[in-house]
mmCIF file with all atom_site columns, C-alpha atoms in Angstrom:
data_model
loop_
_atom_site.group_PDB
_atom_site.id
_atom_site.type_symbol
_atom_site.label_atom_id
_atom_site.label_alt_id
_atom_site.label_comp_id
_atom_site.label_asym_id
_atom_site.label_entity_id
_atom_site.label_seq_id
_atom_site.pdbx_PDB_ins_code
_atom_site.Cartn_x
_atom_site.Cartn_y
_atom_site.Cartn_z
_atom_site.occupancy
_atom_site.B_iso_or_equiv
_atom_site.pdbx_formal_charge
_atom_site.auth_seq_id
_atom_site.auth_comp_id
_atom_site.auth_asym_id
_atom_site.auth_atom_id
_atom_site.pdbx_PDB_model_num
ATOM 1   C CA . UNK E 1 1   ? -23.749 38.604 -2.852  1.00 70.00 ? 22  UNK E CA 1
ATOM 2   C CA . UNK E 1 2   ? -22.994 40.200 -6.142  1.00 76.00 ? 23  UNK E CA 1
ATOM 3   C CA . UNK E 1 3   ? -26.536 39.543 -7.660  1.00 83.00 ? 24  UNK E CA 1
ATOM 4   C CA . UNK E 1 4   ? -27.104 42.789 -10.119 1.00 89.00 ? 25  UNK E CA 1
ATOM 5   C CA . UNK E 1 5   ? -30.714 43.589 -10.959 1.00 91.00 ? 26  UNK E CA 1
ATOM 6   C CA . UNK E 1 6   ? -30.200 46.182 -13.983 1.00 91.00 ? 27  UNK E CA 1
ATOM 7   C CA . UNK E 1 7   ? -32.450 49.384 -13.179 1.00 93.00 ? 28  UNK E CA 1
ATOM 8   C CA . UNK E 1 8   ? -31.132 51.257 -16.477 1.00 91.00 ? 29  UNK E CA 1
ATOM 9   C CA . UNK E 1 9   ? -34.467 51.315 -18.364 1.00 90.00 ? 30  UNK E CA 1
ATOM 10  C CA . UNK E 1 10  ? -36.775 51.274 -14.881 1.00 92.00 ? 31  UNK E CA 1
ATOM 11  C CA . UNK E 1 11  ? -37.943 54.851 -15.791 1.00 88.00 ? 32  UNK E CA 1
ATOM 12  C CA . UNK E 1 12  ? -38.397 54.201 -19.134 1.00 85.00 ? 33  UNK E CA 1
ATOM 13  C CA . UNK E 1 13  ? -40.610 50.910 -18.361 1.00 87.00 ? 34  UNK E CA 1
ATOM 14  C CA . UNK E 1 14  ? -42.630 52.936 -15.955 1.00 89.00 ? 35  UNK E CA 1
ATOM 15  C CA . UNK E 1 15  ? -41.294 52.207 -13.146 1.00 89.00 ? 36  UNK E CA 1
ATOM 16  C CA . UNK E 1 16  ? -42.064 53.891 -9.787  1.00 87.00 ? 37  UNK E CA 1
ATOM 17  C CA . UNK E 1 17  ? -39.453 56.140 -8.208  1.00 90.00 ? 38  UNK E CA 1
ATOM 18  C CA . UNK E 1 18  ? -40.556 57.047 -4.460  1.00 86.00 ? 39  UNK E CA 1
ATOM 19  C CA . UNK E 1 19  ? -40.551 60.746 -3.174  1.00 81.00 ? 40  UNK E CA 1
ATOM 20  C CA . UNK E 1 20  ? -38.021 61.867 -0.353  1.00 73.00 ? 41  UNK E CA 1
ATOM 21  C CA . UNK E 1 21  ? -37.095 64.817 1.000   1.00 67.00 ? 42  UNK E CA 1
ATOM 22  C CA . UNK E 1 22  ? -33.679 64.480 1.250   1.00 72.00 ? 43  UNK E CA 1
ATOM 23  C CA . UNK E 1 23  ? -33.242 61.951 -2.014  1.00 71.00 ? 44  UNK E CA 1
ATOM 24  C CA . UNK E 1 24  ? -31.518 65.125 -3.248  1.00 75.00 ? 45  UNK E CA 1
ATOM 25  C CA . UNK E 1 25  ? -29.169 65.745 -0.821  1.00 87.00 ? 46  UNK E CA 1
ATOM 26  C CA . UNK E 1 26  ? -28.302 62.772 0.794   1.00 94.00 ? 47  UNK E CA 1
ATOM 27  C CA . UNK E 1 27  ? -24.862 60.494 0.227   1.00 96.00 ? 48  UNK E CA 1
ATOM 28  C CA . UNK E 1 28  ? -25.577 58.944 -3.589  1.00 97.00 ? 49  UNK E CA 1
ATOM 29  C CA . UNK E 1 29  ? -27.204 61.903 -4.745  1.00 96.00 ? 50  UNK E CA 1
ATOM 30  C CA . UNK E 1 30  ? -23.876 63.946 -3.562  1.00 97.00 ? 51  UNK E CA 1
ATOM 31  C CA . UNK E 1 31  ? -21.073 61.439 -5.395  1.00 98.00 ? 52  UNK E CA 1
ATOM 32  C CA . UNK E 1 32  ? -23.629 61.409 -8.320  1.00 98.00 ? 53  UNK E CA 1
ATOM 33  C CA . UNK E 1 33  ? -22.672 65.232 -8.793  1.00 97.00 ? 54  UNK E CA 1
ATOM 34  C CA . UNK E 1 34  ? -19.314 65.142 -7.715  1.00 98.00 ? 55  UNK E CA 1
ATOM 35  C CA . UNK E 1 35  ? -18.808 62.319 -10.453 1.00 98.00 ? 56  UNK E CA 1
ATOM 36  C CA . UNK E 1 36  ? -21.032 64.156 -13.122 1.00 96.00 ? 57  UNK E CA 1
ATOM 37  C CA . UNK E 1 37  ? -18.336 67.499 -12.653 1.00 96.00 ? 58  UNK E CA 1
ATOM 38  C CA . UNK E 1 38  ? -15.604 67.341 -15.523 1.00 96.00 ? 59  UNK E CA 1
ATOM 39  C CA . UNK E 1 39  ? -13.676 69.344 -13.462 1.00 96.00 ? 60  UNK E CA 1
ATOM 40  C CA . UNK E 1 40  ? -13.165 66.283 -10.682 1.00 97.00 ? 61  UNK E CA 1
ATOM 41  C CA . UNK E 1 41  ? -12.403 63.656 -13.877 1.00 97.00 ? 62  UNK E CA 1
ATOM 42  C CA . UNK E 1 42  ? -8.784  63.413 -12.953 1.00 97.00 ? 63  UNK E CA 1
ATOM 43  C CA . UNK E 1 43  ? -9.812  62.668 -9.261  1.00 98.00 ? 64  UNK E CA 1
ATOM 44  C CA . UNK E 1 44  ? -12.705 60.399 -9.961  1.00 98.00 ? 65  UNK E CA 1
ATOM 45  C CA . UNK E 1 45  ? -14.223 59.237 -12.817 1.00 98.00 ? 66  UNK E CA 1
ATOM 46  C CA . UNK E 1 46  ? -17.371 57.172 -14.404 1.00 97.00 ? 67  UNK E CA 1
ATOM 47  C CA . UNK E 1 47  ? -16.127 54.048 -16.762 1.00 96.00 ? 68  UNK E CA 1
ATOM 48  C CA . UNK E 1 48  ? -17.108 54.231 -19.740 1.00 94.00 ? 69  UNK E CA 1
ATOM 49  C CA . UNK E 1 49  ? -19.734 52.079 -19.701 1.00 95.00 ? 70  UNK E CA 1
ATOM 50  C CA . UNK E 1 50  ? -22.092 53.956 -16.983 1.00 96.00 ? 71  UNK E CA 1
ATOM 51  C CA . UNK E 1 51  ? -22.344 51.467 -14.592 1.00 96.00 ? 72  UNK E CA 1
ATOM 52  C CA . UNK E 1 52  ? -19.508 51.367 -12.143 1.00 97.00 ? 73  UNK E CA 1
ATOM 53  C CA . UNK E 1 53  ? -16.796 53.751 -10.735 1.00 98.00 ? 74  UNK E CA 1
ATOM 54  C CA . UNK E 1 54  ? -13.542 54.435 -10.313 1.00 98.00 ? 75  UNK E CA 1
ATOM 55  C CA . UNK E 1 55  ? -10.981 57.050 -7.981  1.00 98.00 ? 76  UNK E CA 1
ATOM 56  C CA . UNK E 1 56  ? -8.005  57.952 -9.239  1.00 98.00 ? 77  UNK E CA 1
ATOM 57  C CA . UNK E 1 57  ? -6.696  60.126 -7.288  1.00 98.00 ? 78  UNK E CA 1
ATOM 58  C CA . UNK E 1 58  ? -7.257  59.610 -3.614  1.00 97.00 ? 79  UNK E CA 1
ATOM 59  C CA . UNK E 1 59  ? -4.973  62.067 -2.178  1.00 97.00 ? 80  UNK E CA 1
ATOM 60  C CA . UNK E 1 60  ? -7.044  64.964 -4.320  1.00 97.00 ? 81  UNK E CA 1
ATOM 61  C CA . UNK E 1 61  ? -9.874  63.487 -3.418  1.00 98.00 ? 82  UNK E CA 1
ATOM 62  C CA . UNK E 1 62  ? -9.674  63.376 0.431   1.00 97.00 ? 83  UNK E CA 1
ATOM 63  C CA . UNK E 1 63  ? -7.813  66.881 0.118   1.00 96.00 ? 84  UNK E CA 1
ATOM 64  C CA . UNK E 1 64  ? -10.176 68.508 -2.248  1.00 96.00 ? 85  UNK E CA 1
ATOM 65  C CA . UNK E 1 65  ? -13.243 66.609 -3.257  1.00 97.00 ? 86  UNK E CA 1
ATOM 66  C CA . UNK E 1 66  ? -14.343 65.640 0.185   1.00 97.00 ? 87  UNK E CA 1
ATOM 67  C CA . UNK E 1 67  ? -14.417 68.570 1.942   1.00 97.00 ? 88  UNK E CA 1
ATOM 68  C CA . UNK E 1 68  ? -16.123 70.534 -0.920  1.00 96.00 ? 89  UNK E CA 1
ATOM 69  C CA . UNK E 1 69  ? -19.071 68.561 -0.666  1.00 95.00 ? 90  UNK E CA 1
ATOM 70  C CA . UNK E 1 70  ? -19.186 66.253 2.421   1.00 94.00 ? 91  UNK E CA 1
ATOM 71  C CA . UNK E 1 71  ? -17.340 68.452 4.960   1.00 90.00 ? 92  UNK E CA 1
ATOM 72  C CA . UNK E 1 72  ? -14.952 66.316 6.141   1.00 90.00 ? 93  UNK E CA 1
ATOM 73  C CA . UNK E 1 73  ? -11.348 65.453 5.025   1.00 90.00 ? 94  UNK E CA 1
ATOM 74  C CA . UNK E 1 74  ? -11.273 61.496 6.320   1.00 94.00 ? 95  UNK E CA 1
ATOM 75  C CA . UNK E 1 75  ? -11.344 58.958 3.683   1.00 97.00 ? 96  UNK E CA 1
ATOM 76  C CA . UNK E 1 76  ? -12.385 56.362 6.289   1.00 96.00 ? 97  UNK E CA 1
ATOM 77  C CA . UNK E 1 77  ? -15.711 58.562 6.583   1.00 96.00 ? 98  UNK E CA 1
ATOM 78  C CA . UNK E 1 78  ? -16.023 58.120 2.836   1.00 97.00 ? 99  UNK E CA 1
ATOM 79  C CA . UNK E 1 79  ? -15.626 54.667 2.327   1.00 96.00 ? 100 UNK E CA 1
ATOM 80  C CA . UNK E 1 80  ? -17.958 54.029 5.570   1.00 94.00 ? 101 UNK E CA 1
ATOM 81  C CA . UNK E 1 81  ? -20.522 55.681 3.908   1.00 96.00 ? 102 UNK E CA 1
ATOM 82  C CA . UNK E 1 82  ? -20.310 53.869 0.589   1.00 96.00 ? 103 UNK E CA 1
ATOM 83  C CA . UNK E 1 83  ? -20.582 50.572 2.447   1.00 94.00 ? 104 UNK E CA 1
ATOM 84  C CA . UNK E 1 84  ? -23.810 51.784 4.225   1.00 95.00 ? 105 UNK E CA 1
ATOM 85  C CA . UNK E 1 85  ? -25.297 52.835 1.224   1.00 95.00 ? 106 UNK E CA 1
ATOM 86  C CA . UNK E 1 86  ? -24.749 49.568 -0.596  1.00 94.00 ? 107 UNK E CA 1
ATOM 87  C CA . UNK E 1 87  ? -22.071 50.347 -3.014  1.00 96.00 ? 108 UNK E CA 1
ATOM 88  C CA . UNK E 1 88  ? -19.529 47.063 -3.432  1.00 95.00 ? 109 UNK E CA 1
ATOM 89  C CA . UNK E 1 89  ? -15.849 46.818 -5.137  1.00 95.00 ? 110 UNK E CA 1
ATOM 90  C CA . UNK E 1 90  ? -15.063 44.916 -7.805  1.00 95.00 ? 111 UNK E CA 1
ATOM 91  C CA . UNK E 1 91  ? -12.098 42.772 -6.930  1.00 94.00 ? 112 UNK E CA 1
ATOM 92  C CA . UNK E 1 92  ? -12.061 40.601 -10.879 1.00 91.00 ? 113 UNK E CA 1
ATOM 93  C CA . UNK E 1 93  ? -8.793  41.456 -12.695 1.00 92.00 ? 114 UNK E CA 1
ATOM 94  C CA . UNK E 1 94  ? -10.034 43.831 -15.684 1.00 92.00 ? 115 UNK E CA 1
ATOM 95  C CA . UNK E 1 95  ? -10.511 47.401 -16.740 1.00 93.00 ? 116 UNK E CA 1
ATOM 96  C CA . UNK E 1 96  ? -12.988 47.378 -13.660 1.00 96.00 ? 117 UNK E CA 1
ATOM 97  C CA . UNK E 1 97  ? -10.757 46.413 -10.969 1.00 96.00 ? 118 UNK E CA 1
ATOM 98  C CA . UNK E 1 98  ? -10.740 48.278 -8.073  1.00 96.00 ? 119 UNK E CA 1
ATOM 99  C CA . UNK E 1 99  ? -14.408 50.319 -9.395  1.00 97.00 ? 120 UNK E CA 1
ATOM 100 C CA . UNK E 1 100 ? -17.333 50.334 -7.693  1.00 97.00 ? 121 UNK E CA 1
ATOM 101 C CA . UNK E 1 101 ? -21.018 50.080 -8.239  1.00 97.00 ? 122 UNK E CA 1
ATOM 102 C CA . UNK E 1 102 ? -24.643 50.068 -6.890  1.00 97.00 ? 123 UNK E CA 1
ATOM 103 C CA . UNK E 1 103 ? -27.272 48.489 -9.164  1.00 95.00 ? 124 UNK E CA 1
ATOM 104 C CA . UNK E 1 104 ? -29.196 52.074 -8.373  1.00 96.00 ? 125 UNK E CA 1
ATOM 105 C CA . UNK E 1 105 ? -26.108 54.384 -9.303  1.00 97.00 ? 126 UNK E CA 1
ATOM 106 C CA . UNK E 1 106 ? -25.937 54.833 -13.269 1.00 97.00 ? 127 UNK E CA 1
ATOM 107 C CA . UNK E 1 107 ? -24.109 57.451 -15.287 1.00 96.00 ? 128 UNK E CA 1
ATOM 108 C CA . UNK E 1 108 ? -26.925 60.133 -16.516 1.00 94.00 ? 129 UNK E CA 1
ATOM 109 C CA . UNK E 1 109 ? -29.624 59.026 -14.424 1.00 95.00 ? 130 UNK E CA 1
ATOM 110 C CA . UNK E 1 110 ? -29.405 60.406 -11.086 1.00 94.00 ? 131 UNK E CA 1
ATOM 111 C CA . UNK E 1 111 ? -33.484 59.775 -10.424 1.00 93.00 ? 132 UNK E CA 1
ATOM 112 C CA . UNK E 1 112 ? -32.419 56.039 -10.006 1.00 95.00 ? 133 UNK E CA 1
ATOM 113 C CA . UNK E 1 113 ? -31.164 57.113 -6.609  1.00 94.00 ? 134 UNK E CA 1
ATOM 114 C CA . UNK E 1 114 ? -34.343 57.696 -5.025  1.00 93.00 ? 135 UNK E CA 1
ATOM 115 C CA . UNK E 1 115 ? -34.442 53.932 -4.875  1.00 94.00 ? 136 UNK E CA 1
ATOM 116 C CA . UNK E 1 116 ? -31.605 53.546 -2.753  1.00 94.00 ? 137 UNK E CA 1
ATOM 117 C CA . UNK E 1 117 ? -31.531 52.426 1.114   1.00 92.00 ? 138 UNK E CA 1
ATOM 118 C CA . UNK E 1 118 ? -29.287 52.590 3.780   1.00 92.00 ? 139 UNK E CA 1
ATOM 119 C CA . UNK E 1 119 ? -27.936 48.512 4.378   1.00 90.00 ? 140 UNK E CA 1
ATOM 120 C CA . UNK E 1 120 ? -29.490 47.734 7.933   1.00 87.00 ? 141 UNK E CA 1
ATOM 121 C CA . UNK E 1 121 ? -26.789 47.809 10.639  1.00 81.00 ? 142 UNK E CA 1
ATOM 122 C CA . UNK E 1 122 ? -24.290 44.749 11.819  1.00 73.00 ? 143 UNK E CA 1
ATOM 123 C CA . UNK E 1 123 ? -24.470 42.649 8.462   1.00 68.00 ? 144 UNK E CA 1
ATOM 124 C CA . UNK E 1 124 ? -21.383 41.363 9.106   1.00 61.00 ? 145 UNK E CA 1
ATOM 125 C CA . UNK E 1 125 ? -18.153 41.706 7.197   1.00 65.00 ? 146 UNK E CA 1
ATOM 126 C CA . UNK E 1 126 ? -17.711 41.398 3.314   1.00 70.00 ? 147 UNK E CA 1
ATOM 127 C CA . UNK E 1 127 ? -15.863 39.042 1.581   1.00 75.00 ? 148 UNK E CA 1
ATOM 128 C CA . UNK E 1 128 ? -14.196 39.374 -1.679  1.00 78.00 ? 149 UNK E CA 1
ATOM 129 C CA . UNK E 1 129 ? -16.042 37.004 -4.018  1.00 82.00 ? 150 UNK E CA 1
ATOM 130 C CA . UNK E 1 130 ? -14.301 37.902 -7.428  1.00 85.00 ? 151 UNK E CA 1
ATOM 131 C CA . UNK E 1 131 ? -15.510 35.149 -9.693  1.00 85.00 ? 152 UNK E CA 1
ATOM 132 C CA . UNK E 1 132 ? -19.284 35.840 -8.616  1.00 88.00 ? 153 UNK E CA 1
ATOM 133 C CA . UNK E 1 133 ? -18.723 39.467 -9.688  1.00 92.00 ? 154 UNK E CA 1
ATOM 134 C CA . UNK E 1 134 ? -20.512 41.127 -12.620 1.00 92.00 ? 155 UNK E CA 1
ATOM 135 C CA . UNK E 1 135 ? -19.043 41.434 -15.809 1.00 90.00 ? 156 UNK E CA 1
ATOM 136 C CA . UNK E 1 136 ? -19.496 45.159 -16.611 1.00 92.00 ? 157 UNK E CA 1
ATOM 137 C CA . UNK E 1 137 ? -17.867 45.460 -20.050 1.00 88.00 ? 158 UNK E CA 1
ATOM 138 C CA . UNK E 1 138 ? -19.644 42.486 -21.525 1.00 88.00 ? 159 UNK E CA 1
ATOM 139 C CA . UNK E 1 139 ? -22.952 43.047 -19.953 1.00 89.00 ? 160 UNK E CA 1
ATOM 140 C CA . UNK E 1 140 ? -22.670 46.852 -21.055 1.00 87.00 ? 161 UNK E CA 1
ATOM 141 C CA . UNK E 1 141 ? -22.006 45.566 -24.656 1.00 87.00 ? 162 UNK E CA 1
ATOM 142 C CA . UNK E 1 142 ? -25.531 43.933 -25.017 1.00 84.00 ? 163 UNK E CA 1
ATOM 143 C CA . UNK E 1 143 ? -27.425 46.423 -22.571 1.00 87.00 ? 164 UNK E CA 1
ATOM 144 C CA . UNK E 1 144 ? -25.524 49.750 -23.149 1.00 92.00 ? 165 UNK E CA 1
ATOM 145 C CA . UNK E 1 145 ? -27.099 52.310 -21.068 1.00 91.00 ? 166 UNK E CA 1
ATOM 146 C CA . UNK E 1 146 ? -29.831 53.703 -22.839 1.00 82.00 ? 167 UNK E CA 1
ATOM 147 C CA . UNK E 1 147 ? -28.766 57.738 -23.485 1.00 71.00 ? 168 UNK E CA 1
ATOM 148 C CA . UNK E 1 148 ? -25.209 56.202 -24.338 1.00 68.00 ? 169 UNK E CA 1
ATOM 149 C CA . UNK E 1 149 ? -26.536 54.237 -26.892 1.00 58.00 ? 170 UNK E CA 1
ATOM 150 C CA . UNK E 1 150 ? -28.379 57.323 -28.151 1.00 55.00 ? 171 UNK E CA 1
ATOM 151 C CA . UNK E 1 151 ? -25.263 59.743 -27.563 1.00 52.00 ? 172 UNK E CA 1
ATOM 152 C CA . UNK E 1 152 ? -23.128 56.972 -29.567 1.00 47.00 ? 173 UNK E CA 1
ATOM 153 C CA . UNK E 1 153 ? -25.640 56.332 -32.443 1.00 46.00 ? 174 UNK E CA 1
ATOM 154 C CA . UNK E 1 154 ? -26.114 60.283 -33.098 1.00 48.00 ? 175 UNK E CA 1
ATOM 155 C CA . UNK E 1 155 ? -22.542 60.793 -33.106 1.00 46.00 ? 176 UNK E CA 1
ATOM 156 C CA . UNK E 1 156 ? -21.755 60.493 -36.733 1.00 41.00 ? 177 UNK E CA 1
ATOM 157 C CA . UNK E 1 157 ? -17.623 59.949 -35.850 1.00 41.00 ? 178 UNK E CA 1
ATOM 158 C CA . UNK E 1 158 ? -18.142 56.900 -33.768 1.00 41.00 ? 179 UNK E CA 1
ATOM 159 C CA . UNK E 1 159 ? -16.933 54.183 -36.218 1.00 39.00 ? 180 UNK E CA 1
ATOM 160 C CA . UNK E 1 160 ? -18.125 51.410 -33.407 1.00 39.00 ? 181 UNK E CA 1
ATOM 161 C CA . UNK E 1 161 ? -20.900 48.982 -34.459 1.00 36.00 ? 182 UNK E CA 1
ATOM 162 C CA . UNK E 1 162 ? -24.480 50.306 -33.574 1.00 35.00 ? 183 UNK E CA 1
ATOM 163 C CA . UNK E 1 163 ? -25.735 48.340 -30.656 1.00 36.00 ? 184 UNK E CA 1
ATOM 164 C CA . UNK E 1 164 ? -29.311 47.175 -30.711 1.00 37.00 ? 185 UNK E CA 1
ATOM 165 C CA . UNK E 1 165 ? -31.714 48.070 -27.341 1.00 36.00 ? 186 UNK E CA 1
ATOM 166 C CA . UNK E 1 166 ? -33.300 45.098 -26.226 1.00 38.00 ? 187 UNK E CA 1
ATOM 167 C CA . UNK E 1 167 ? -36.826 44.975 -26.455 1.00 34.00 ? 188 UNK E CA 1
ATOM 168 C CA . UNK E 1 168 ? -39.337 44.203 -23.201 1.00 33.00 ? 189 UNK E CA 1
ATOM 169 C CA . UNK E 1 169 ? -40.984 41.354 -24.877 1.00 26.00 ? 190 UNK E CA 1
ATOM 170 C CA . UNK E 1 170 ? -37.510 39.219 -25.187 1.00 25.00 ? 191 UNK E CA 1
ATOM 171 C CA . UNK E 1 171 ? -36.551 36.697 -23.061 1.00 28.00 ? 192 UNK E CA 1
ATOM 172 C CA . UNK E 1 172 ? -32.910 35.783 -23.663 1.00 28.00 ? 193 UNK E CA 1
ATOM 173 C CA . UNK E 1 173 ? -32.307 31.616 -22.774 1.00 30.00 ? 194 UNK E CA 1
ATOM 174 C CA . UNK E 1 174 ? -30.027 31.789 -20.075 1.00 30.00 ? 195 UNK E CA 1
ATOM 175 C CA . UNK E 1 175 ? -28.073 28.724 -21.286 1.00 26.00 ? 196 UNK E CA 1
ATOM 176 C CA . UNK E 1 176 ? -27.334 30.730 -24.475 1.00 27.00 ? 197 UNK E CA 1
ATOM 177 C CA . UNK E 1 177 ? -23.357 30.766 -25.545 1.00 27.00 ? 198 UNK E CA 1
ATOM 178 C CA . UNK E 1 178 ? -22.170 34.461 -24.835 1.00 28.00 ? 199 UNK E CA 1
ATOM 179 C CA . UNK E 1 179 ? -19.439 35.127 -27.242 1.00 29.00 ? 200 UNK E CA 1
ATOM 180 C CA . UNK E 1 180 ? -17.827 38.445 -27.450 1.00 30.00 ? 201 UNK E CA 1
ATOM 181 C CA . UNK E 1 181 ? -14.581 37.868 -29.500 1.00 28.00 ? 202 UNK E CA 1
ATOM 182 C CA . UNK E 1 182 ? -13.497 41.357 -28.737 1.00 29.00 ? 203 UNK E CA 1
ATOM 183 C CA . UNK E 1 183 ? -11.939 42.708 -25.867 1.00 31.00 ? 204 UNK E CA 1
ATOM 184 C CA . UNK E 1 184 ? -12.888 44.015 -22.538 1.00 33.00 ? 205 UNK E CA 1
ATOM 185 C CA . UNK E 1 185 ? -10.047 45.709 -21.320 1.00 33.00 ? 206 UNK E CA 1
ATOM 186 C CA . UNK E 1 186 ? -6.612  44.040 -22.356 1.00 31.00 ? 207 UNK E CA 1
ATOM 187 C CA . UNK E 1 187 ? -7.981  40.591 -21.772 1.00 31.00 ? 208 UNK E CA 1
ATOM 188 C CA . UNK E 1 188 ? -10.047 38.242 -24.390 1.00 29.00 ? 209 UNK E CA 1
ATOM 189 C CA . UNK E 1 189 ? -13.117 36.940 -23.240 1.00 31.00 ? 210 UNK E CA 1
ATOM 190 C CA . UNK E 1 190 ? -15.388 33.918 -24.554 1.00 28.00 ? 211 UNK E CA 1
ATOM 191 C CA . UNK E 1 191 ? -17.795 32.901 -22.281 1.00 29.00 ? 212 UNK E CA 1
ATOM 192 C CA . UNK E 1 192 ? -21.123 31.261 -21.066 1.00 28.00 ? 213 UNK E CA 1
ATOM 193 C CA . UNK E 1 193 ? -23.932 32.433 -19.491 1.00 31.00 ? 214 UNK E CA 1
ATOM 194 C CA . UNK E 1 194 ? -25.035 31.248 -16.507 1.00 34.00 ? 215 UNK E CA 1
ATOM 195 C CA . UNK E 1 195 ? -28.228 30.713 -14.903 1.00 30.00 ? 216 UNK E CA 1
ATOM 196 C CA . UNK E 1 196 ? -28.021 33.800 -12.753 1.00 35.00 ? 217 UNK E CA 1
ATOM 197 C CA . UNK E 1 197 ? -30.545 36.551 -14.229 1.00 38.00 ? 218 UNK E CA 1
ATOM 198 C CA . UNK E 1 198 ? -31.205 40.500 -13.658 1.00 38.00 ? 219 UNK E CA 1
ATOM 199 C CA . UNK E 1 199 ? -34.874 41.440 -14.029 1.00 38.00 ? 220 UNK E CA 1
ATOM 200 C CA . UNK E 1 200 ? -36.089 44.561 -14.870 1.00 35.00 ? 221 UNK E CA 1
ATOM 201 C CA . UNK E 1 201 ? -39.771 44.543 -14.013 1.00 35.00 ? 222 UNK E CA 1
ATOM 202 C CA . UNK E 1 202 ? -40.832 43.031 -17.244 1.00 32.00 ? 223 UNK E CA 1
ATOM 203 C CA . UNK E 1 203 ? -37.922 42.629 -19.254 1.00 38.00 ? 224 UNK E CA 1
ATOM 204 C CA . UNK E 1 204 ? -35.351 39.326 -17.921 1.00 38.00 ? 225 UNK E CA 1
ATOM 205 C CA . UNK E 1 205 ? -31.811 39.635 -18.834 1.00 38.00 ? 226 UNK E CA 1
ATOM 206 C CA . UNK E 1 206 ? -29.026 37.275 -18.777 1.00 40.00 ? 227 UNK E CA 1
ATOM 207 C CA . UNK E 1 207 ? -26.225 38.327 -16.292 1.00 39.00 ? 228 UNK E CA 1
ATOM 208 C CA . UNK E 1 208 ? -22.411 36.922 -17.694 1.00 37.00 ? 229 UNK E CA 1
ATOM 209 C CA . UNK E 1 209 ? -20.555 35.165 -15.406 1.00 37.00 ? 230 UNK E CA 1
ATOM 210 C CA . UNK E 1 210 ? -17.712 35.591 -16.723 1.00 38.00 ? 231 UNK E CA 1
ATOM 211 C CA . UNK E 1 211 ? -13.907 33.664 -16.453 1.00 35.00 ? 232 UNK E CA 1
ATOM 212 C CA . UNK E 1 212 ? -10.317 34.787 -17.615 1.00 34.00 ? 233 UNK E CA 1
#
């Protein structure tokens, strides 16, 4: 079940984030810093977009990362841990291949992670799904994570087209014809949306199912 509910503005709509002890110090809230330290960009890195992750280096990772901040040097003990907290791998062919992502784990907004569970016990095994997968690139090009979009439109070099935020009160049609004539990664994409949608308390958003 790929179905992405887009948290991004949650604090900014006045959302409720619950109070834990150990919100700070648990599993997410670890990766979140290891992934926010330049120094471990070569290892493992945010895309560009906010929303998903990648490693790049998993020898340095298991060697280095790992037992700098989780004690342990088994990459099996990682990746069991990123299945219990929820995080899934993209499997599409794309600039996201291979990332992964947690609707609740966004680039610059660790507080998100407070809303994070462990995934109850014996839920079976997980099957690769890629065409149900979200579209990261082209839903990130119509709801850009909101201090990127600030951090792009301040920057007076960026020569990319100012993107708009979208307001609460908007309800996009989700039979509407998604057309992004660019590029998201080194593949062309023209597309529809589907009926599937991400809510964000008040505001509904159209998720892109997108095909090659």
């Amino acid at each position: 079940d790929h179905t992405y509910r887009d948290f991004s503005r949650h604090i900014q709509g006045g959302g409720s984030l619950p109070k834990h002890k150990n919100s700070g110090a648990n599993f997410p809230a670890k990766l979140h810093r290891i992934l926010s330290e330049p120094n471990n960009s070569h290892i493992i890195t945010w895309m560009p977009h906010g929303r998903t992750w990648k490693i790049l280096n998993k020898e340095l990772l298991v060697s280095t990362v790992i037992p700098a901040y989780f004690g342990q040097t088994k990459f099996e003990s990682f990746t069991r841990q990123l299945n219990g907290w929820g995080f899934k791998r993209l499997h599409r062919p794309g600039a996201d291949f291979g990332c992964y992502y947690h609707q609740c784990f966004l680039r610059g907004i660790p507080k998100l992670i407070t809303l994070m569970r462990r995934v109850p016990p014996n839920q079976g095994i997980f099957t690769p799904h890629a065409d149900g997968e979200p579209h990261f690139c082209l839903i990130s090009r119509s709801h850009p994570l909101p201090h990127l979009l600030m951090s792009s439109a301040q920057d007076p070099s960026s020569s990319s087209t100012p993107l708009a935020i979208p307001s609460p009160s908007i309800v996009v049609p989700p039979t509407s014809t998604f057309n992004e004539g660019g590029h998201c990664g080194n593949t062309p994409h023209n597309h529809m949306m589907n009926p599937t949608q991400a809510k964000v308390d008040s505001l509904t958003i159209p998720v892109p199912a997108c095909t090659s």
